[in-house]
Amino acid sequence: MTLHNDIERVLISEQEITAGIDRVAREVTQAYSGQDFTVVSVLKGSCVFAADLIRRIPIPLELAFLAASSYGDGTVSGNLEINFFPTGNEIEGRRLLLVDDILDTGRTLHRVRAELLARGAMDVRTCVFLDKPSRRTAALEADFRCFEVEDLFVVGYGLDYAGRYRNLPYVGALKSEIFAKSKASG
Ligand code: PRP
């Protein structure tokens, strides 16, 4: 048995992911051409996307990380805890590109963006792998995005369910019995 057995259907294939990231990497390259900027990967989910994205951007950039996680293992965004790894001089006066795996309610990026601006960042833009606009509650739209998805719980390519499935190379929908099994045992 592998992780693939738990997937009901593939929503975004590896080939589609490659094409989507190629397109967004060109947009980011054009937007920041001739300007210093730092890609800030929002852990944990964005590490896969950020690693693929930066290797397709052929202009100088720096890389930083921060952790933003909602409490609990469930599928509903809870309270947010933010830990910043970029130090003061990696934020102040810098152009930052926040990279995340999914823009859902928008609360995470809205709060992180506000915090980075409060700490002196010159400009903070956002780049997301997936966008679920139907779930938005915060006033934030991504400056760059690869794919729009319907309101469905998705895993793979960095996205997890209860900490697992991040290493799937595609985006898929989980079989409903996986949720049921986890509820029964949890
Ligand atoms: C996920 C995702 C985003 C956030 C989006 O993070 O990586 O950061 O939720 O949700 P929002 O738009 O409703 O705020 P999660 O807290 O699951 O942490 P993870 O990246 O470590 O999986």
PDB file of C-alpha atoms and ligand atoms in Angstrom:
ATOM      1  CA  MET A   1       0.000   0.000   0.000  1.00  0.00           C
ATOM      2  CA  THR A   2       1.239   3.490  -0.856  1.00  0.00           C
ATOM      3  CA  LEU A   3      -0.148   6.986  -0.399  1.00  0.00           C
ATOM      4  CA  HIS A   4      -1.551   6.777  -3.938  1.00  0.00           C
ATOM      5  CA  ASN A   5      -4.139   4.244  -2.720  1.00  0.00           C
ATOM      6  CA  ASP A   6      -5.718   6.908  -0.494  1.00  0.00           C
ATOM      7  CA  ILE A   7      -6.390   9.279  -3.407  1.00  0.00           C
ATOM      8  CA  GLU A   8      -9.880   9.407  -4.922  1.00  0.00           C
ATOM      9  CA  ARG A   9      -8.787  11.350  -8.000  1.00  0.00           C
ATOM     10  CA  VAL A  10      -5.905  13.446  -9.249  1.00  0.00           C
ATOM     11  CA  LEU A  11      -6.978  17.098  -9.571  1.00  0.00           C
ATOM     12  CA  ILE A  12      -3.736  18.642 -10.855  1.00  0.00           C
ATOM     13  CA  SER A  13      -1.191  16.341 -12.514  1.00  0.00           C
ATOM     14  CA  GLU A  14       2.593  16.685 -12.384  1.00  0.00           C
ATOM     15  CA  GLN A  15       2.599  17.965 -15.983  1.00  0.00           C
ATOM     16  CA  GLU A  16      -0.049  20.587 -15.206  1.00  0.00           C
ATOM     17  CA  ILE A  17       1.895  21.663 -12.113  1.00  0.00           C
ATOM     18  CA  THR A  18       5.046  22.132 -14.184  1.00  0.00           C
ATOM     19  CA  ALA A  19       3.202  24.279 -16.740  1.00  0.00           C
ATOM     20  CA  GLY A  20       1.521  26.377 -14.009  1.00  0.00           C
ATOM     21  CA  ILE A  21       4.794  27.039 -12.190  1.00  0.00           C
ATOM     22  CA  ASP A  22       6.589  27.891 -15.451  1.00  0.00           C
ATOM     23  CA  ARG A  23       3.961  30.543 -16.154  1.00  0.00           C
ATOM     24  CA  VAL A  24       4.038  32.072 -12.656  1.00  0.00           C
ATOM     25  CA  ALA A  25       7.853  32.006 -12.582  1.00  0.00           C
ATOM     26  CA  ARG A  26       7.862  34.083 -15.785  1.00  0.00           C
ATOM     27  CA  GLU A  27       5.398  36.564 -14.217  1.00  0.00           C
ATOM     28  CA  VAL A  28       7.507  36.870 -11.041  1.00  0.00           C
ATOM     29  CA  THR A  29      10.716  37.255 -13.065  1.00  0.00           C
ATOM     30  CA  GLN A  30       9.173  40.059 -15.100  1.00  0.00           C
ATOM     31  CA  ALA A  31       7.747  41.793 -12.003  1.00  0.00           C
ATOM     32  CA  TYR A  32      11.061  41.828 -10.093  1.00  0.00           C
ATOM     33  CA  SER A  33      13.489  42.254 -12.971  1.00  0.00           C
ATOM     34  CA  GLY A  34      16.196  44.742 -11.955  1.00  0.00           C
ATOM     35  CA  GLN A  35      15.026  44.793  -8.298  1.00  0.00           C
ATOM     36  CA  ASP A  36      16.456  43.027  -5.251  1.00  0.00           C
ATOM     37  CA  PHE A  37      13.877  40.830  -3.533  1.00  0.00           C
ATOM     38  CA  THR A  38      13.511  38.012  -1.024  1.00  0.00           C
ATOM     39  CA  VAL A  39      11.276  34.980  -1.432  1.00  0.00           C
ATOM     40  CA  VAL A  40       9.759  34.130   1.973  1.00  0.00           C
ATOM     41  CA  SER A  41       8.521  30.554   2.077  1.00  0.00           C
ATOM     42  CA  VAL A  42       5.660  30.064   4.555  1.00  0.00           C
ATOM     43  CA  LEU A  43       6.330  26.702   6.253  1.00  0.00           C
ATOM     44  CA  LYS A  44       5.570  23.966   6.131  1.00  0.00           C
ATOM     45  CA  GLY A  45       3.302  23.561   3.148  1.00  0.00           C
ATOM     46  CA  SER A  46       5.043  25.870   0.684  1.00  0.00           C
ATOM     47  CA  CYS A  47       8.478  24.222   0.775  1.00  0.00           C
ATOM     48  CA  VAL A  48       7.791  22.015  -2.266  1.00  0.00           C
ATOM     49  CA  PHE A  49       6.328  24.857  -4.337  1.00  0.00           C
ATOM     50  CA  ALA A  50       9.007  27.363  -3.263  1.00  0.00           C
ATOM     51  CA  ALA A  51      11.819  24.958  -4.168  1.00  0.00           C
ATOM     52  CA  ASP A  52      10.416  24.402  -7.668  1.00  0.00           C
ATOM     53  CA  LEU A  53       9.479  28.059  -8.187  1.00  0.00           C
ATOM     54  CA  ILE A  54      12.822  29.668  -7.304  1.00  0.00           C
ATOM     55  CA  ARG A  55      14.719  27.332  -9.632  1.00  0.00           C
ATOM     56  CA  ARG A  56      12.723  28.728 -12.544  1.00  0.00           C
ATOM     57  CA  ILE A  57      13.418  32.388 -11.668  1.00  0.00           C
ATOM     58  CA  PRO A  58      16.724  33.286 -13.361  1.00  0.00           C
ATOM     59  CA  ILE A  59      17.332  36.630 -11.590  1.00  0.00           C
ATOM     60  CA  PRO A  60      19.005  37.337  -8.219  1.00  0.00           C
ATOM     61  CA  LEU A  61      16.898  36.652  -5.146  1.00  0.00           C
ATOM     62  CA  GLU A  62      17.369  35.760  -1.501  1.00  0.00           C
ATOM     63  CA  LEU A  63      15.451  33.117   0.434  1.00  0.00           C
ATOM     64  CA  ALA A  64      13.902  33.279   3.912  1.00  0.00           C
ATOM     65  CA  PHE A  65      11.332  31.249   5.851  1.00  0.00           C
ATOM     66  CA  LEU A  66       8.600  31.750   8.373  1.00  0.00           C
ATOM     67  CA  ALA A  67       6.219  29.375  10.115  1.00  0.00           C
ATOM     68  CA  ALA A  68       2.499  30.095  10.236  1.00  0.00           C
ATOM     69  CA  SER A  69       0.260  27.335  11.429  1.00  0.00           C
ATOM     70  CA  SER A  70      -3.316  26.983  12.523  1.00  0.00           C
ATOM     71  CA  TYR A  71      -3.761  24.823  15.601  1.00  0.00           C
ATOM     72  CA  GLY A  72      -4.848  21.216  15.288  1.00  0.00           C
ATOM     73  CA  ASP A  73      -4.855  18.521  12.630  1.00  0.00           C
ATOM     74  CA  GLY A  74      -8.305  19.217  11.199  1.00  0.00           C
ATOM     75  CA  THR A  75      -9.425  20.720   7.935  1.00  0.00           C
ATOM     76  CA  VAL A  76     -10.766  23.991   9.367  1.00  0.00           C
ATOM     77  CA  SER A  77      -8.442  26.967   9.930  1.00  0.00           C
ATOM     78  CA  GLY A  78      -8.209  27.676  13.657  1.00  0.00           C
ATOM     79  CA  ASN A  79      -6.181  30.242  15.583  1.00  0.00           C
ATOM     80  CA  LEU A  80      -2.917  31.271  14.006  1.00  0.00           C
ATOM     81  CA  GLU A  81       0.577  31.188  15.461  1.00  0.00           C
ATOM     82  CA  ILE A  82       3.328  32.969  13.541  1.00  0.00           C
ATOM     83  CA  ASN A  83       7.063  32.442  14.049  1.00  0.00           C
ATOM     84  CA  PHE A  84       9.380  34.612  11.982  1.00  0.00           C
ATOM     85  CA  PHE A  85      12.740  33.246  10.943  1.00  0.00           C
ATOM     86  CA  PRO A  86      13.769  36.242   8.856  1.00  0.00           C
ATOM     87  CA  THR A  87      15.778  38.496  11.124  1.00  0.00           C
ATOM     88  CA  GLY A  88      15.192  42.252  11.297  1.00  0.00           C
ATOM     89  CA  ASN A  89      17.696  43.072   8.582  1.00  0.00           C
ATOM     90  CA  GLU A  90      16.104  40.481   6.287  1.00  0.00           C
ATOM     91  CA  ILE A  91      12.795  42.387   6.526  1.00  0.00           C
ATOM     92  CA  GLU A  92      13.475  46.105   6.975  1.00  0.00           C
ATOM     93  CA  GLY A  93      13.544  48.036   3.720  1.00  0.00           C
ATOM     94  CA  ARG A  94      13.234  44.819   1.669  1.00  0.00           C
ATOM     95  CA  ARG A  95      10.876  43.754  -1.082  1.00  0.00           C
ATOM     96  CA  LEU A  96       9.379  40.441   0.065  1.00  0.00           C
ATOM     97  CA  LEU A  97       7.483  37.840  -1.923  1.00  0.00           C
ATOM     98  CA  LEU A  98       5.473  35.626   0.428  1.00  0.00           C
ATOM     99  CA  VAL A  99       5.109  32.155  -1.064  1.00  0.00           C
ATOM    100  CA  ASP A 100       2.437  29.800   0.242  1.00  0.00           C
ATOM    101  CA  ASP A 101       0.901  26.533  -0.901  1.00  0.00           C
ATOM    102  CA  ILE A 102      -2.733  27.573  -0.520  1.00  0.00           C
ATOM    103  CA  LEU A 103      -4.750  30.748  -0.091  1.00  0.00           C
ATOM    104  CA  ASP A 104      -7.901  29.647   1.698  1.00  0.00           C
ATOM    105  CA  THR A 105      -9.671  32.095   4.056  1.00  0.00           C
ATOM    106  CA  GLY A 106      -6.716  34.444   3.509  1.00  0.00           C
ATOM    107  CA  ARG A 107      -6.241  34.999   7.252  1.00  0.00           C
ATOM    108  CA  THR A 108      -2.686  33.646   7.309  1.00  0.00           C
ATOM    109  CA  LEU A 109      -1.244  35.762   4.511  1.00  0.00           C
ATOM    110  CA  HIS A 110      -3.263  38.811   5.524  1.00  0.00           C
ATOM    111  CA  ARG A 111      -1.818  38.713   9.038  1.00  0.00           C
ATOM    112  CA  VAL A 112       1.700  37.772   7.981  1.00  0.00           C
ATOM    113  CA  ARG A 113       1.768  40.514   5.354  1.00  0.00           C
ATOM    114  CA  ALA A 114       0.565  43.128   7.872  1.00  0.00           C
ATOM    115  CA  GLU A 115       3.198  41.978  10.384  1.00  0.00           C
ATOM    116  CA  LEU A 116       6.038  42.179   7.844  1.00  0.00           C
ATOM    117  CA  LEU A 117       4.962  45.667   6.771  1.00  0.00           C
ATOM    118  CA  ALA A 118       4.784  46.677  10.459  1.00  0.00           C
ATOM    119  CA  ARG A 119       8.374  45.423  10.824  1.00  0.00           C
ATOM    120  CA  GLY A 120       9.532  47.740   8.068  1.00  0.00           C
ATOM    121  CA  ALA A 121       9.328  45.749   4.827  1.00  0.00           C
ATOM    122  CA  MET A 122       9.266  48.089   1.812  1.00  0.00           C
ATOM    123  CA  ASP A 123       6.849  45.970  -0.211  1.00  0.00           C
ATOM    124  CA  VAL A 124       5.134  42.617   0.436  1.00  0.00           C
ATOM    125  CA  ARG A 125       3.529  40.676  -2.392  1.00  0.00           C
ATOM    126  CA  THR A 126       2.054  37.182  -2.359  1.00  0.00           C
ATOM    127  CA  CYS A 127       2.455  34.152  -4.588  1.00  0.00           C
ATOM    128  CA  VAL A 128       0.341  31.046  -4.008  1.00  0.00           C
ATOM    129  CA  PHE A 129       0.266  27.631  -5.580  1.00  0.00           C
ATOM    130  CA  LEU A 130      -3.485  27.112  -5.032  1.00  0.00           C
ATOM    131  CA  ASP A 131      -6.251  29.652  -4.574  1.00  0.00           C
ATOM    132  CA  LYS A 132      -9.688  28.795  -3.112  1.00  0.00           C
ATOM    133  CA  PRO A 133     -11.509  32.115  -3.635  1.00  0.00           C
ATOM    134  CA  SER A 134     -14.860  30.716  -2.484  1.00  0.00           C
ATOM    135  CA  ARG A 135     -13.477  30.377   1.064  1.00  0.00           C
ATOM    136  CA  ARG A 136     -12.091  33.895   1.440  1.00  0.00           C
ATOM    137  CA  THR A 137     -12.929  35.871   4.583  1.00  0.00           C
ATOM    138  CA  ALA A 138      -9.906  38.206   4.773  1.00  0.00           C
ATOM    139  CA  ALA A 139      -9.379  41.074   2.338  1.00  0.00           C
ATOM    140  CA  LEU A 140      -6.455  39.589   0.461  1.00  0.00           C
ATOM    141  CA  GLU A 141      -5.967  38.453  -3.136  1.00  0.00           C
ATOM    142  CA  ALA A 142      -2.729  36.876  -4.351  1.00  0.00           C
ATOM    143  CA  ASP A 143      -0.501  38.887  -6.664  1.00  0.00           C
ATOM    144  CA  PHE A 144       0.563  35.655  -8.374  1.00  0.00           C
ATOM    145  CA  ARG A 145      -1.179  32.281  -8.354  1.00  0.00           C
ATOM    146  CA  CYS A 146      -0.788  29.004 -10.191  1.00  0.00           C
ATOM    147  CA  PHE A 147      -4.214  27.368  -9.922  1.00  0.00           C
ATOM    148  CA  GLU A 148      -7.721  28.111  -8.694  1.00  0.00           C
ATOM    149  CA  VAL A 149      -9.438  25.179  -6.983  1.00  0.00           C
ATOM    150  CA  GLU A 150     -12.984  24.484  -5.841  1.00  0.00           C
ATOM    151  CA  ASP A 151     -13.833  24.138  -2.146  1.00  0.00           C
ATOM    152  CA  LEU A 152     -12.594  20.576  -1.779  1.00  0.00           C
ATOM    153  CA  PHE A 153     -10.038  19.233   0.694  1.00  0.00           C
ATOM    154  CA  VAL A 154      -6.886  18.612  -1.334  1.00  0.00           C
ATOM    155  CA  VAL A 155      -3.524  17.021  -0.516  1.00  0.00           C
ATOM    156  CA  GLY A 156      -0.151  16.610  -2.166  1.00  0.00           C
ATOM    157  CA  TYR A 157       2.579  18.870  -3.487  1.00  0.00           C
ATOM    158  CA  GLY A 158       3.147  20.240   0.034  1.00  0.00           C
ATOM    159  CA  LEU A 159      -0.468  20.111   1.221  1.00  0.00           C
ATOM    160  CA  ASP A 160      -1.180  17.745   4.102  1.00  0.00           C
ATOM    161  CA  TYR A 161      -3.946  15.930   5.886  1.00  0.00           C
ATOM    162  CA  ALA A 162      -2.988  15.324   9.548  1.00  0.00           C
ATOM    163  CA  GLY A 163       0.653  15.916   8.598  1.00  0.00           C
ATOM    164  CA  ARG A 164       0.760  13.379   5.759  1.00  0.00           C
ATOM    165  CA  TYR A 165       0.583  13.377   1.947  1.00  0.00           C
ATOM    166  CA  ARG A 166       2.854  16.422   1.456  1.00  0.00           C
ATOM    167  CA  ASN A 167       5.237  14.267  -0.585  1.00  0.00           C
ATOM    168  CA  LEU A 168       2.736  13.306  -3.287  1.00  0.00           C
ATOM    169  CA  PRO A 169       4.005  14.818  -6.565  1.00  0.00           C
ATOM    170  CA  TYR A 170       0.492  15.832  -7.700  1.00  0.00           C
ATOM    171  CA  VAL A 171      -2.586  17.437  -6.088  1.00  0.00           C
ATOM    172  CA  GLY A 172      -5.382  15.012  -5.304  1.00  0.00           C
ATOM    173  CA  ALA A 173      -8.639  14.594  -3.428  1.00  0.00           C
ATOM    174  CA  LEU A 174      -8.561  12.122  -0.545  1.00  0.00           C
ATOM    175  CA  LYS A 175     -10.972   9.203  -0.406  1.00  0.00           C
ATOM    176  CA  SER A 176     -13.764   9.955   2.067  1.00  0.00           C
ATOM    177  CA  GLU A 177     -13.006   6.787   4.067  1.00  0.00           C
ATOM    178  CA  ILE A 178      -9.638   8.306   5.050  1.00  0.00           C
ATOM    179  CA  PHE A 179     -11.473  11.087   6.904  1.00  0.00           C
ATOM    180  CA  ALA A 180     -13.900   8.564   8.399  1.00  0.00           C
ATOM    181  CA  LYS A 181     -11.064   6.261   9.532  1.00  0.00           C
ATOM    182  CA  SER A 182      -9.203   9.149  11.120  1.00  0.00           C
ATOM    183  CA  LYS A 183     -12.348  10.354  12.926  1.00  0.00           C
ATOM    184  CA  ALA A 184     -13.050   6.847  14.224  1.00  0.00           C
ATOM    185  CA  SER A 185      -9.519   6.412  15.560  1.00  0.00           C
ATOM    186  CA  GLY A 186      -9.075  10.013  16.762  1.00  0.00           C
TER     187      GLY A 186
HETATM  188  C1  PRP B   1      -2.163  26.243   5.518  1.00  0.00           C
HETATM  189  C2  PRP B   1      -1.488  26.838   4.295  1.00  0.00           C
HETATM  190  C3  PRP B   1      -1.593  28.311   4.504  1.00  0.00           C
HETATM  191  C4  PRP B   1      -2.866  28.446   5.317  1.00  0.00           C
HETATM  192  C5  PRP B   1      -3.964  28.931   4.435  1.00  0.00           C
HETATM  193  O1  PRP B   1      -1.229  26.192   6.533  1.00  0.00           O
HETATM  194  O2  PRP B   1      -0.150  26.417   4.185  1.00  0.00           O
HETATM  195  O3  PRP B   1      -0.490  28.834   5.213  1.00  0.00           O
HETATM  196  O4  PRP B   1      -3.202  27.160   5.832  1.00  0.00           O
HETATM  197  O5  PRP B   1      -5.161  29.079   5.145  1.00  0.00           O
HETATM  198  P1  PRP B   1      -5.900  30.458   5.338  1.00  0.00           P
HETATM  199  O6  PRP B   1      -5.852  31.194   4.014  1.00  0.00           O
HETATM  200  O7  PRP B   1      -7.292  30.015   5.713  1.00  0.00           O
HETATM  201  O8  PRP B   1      -5.208  31.203   6.428  1.00  0.00           O
HETATM  202  P2  PRP B   1      -1.344  25.214   7.796  1.00  0.00           P
HETATM  203  O9  PRP B   1      -1.756  26.019   8.977  1.00  0.00           O
HETATM  204  O10 PRP B   1      -2.169  24.019   7.465  1.00  0.00           O
HETATM  205  O11 PRP B   1       0.186  24.817   8.044  1.00  0.00           O
HETATM  206  P3  PRP B   1       1.194  23.954   7.115  1.00  0.00           P
HETATM  207  O12 PRP B   1       1.611  24.846   5.969  1.00  0.00           O
HETATM  208  O13 PRP B   1       2.310  23.649   8.048  1.00  0.00           O
HETATM  209  O14 PRP B   1       0.443  22.732   6.627  1.00  0.00           O
END
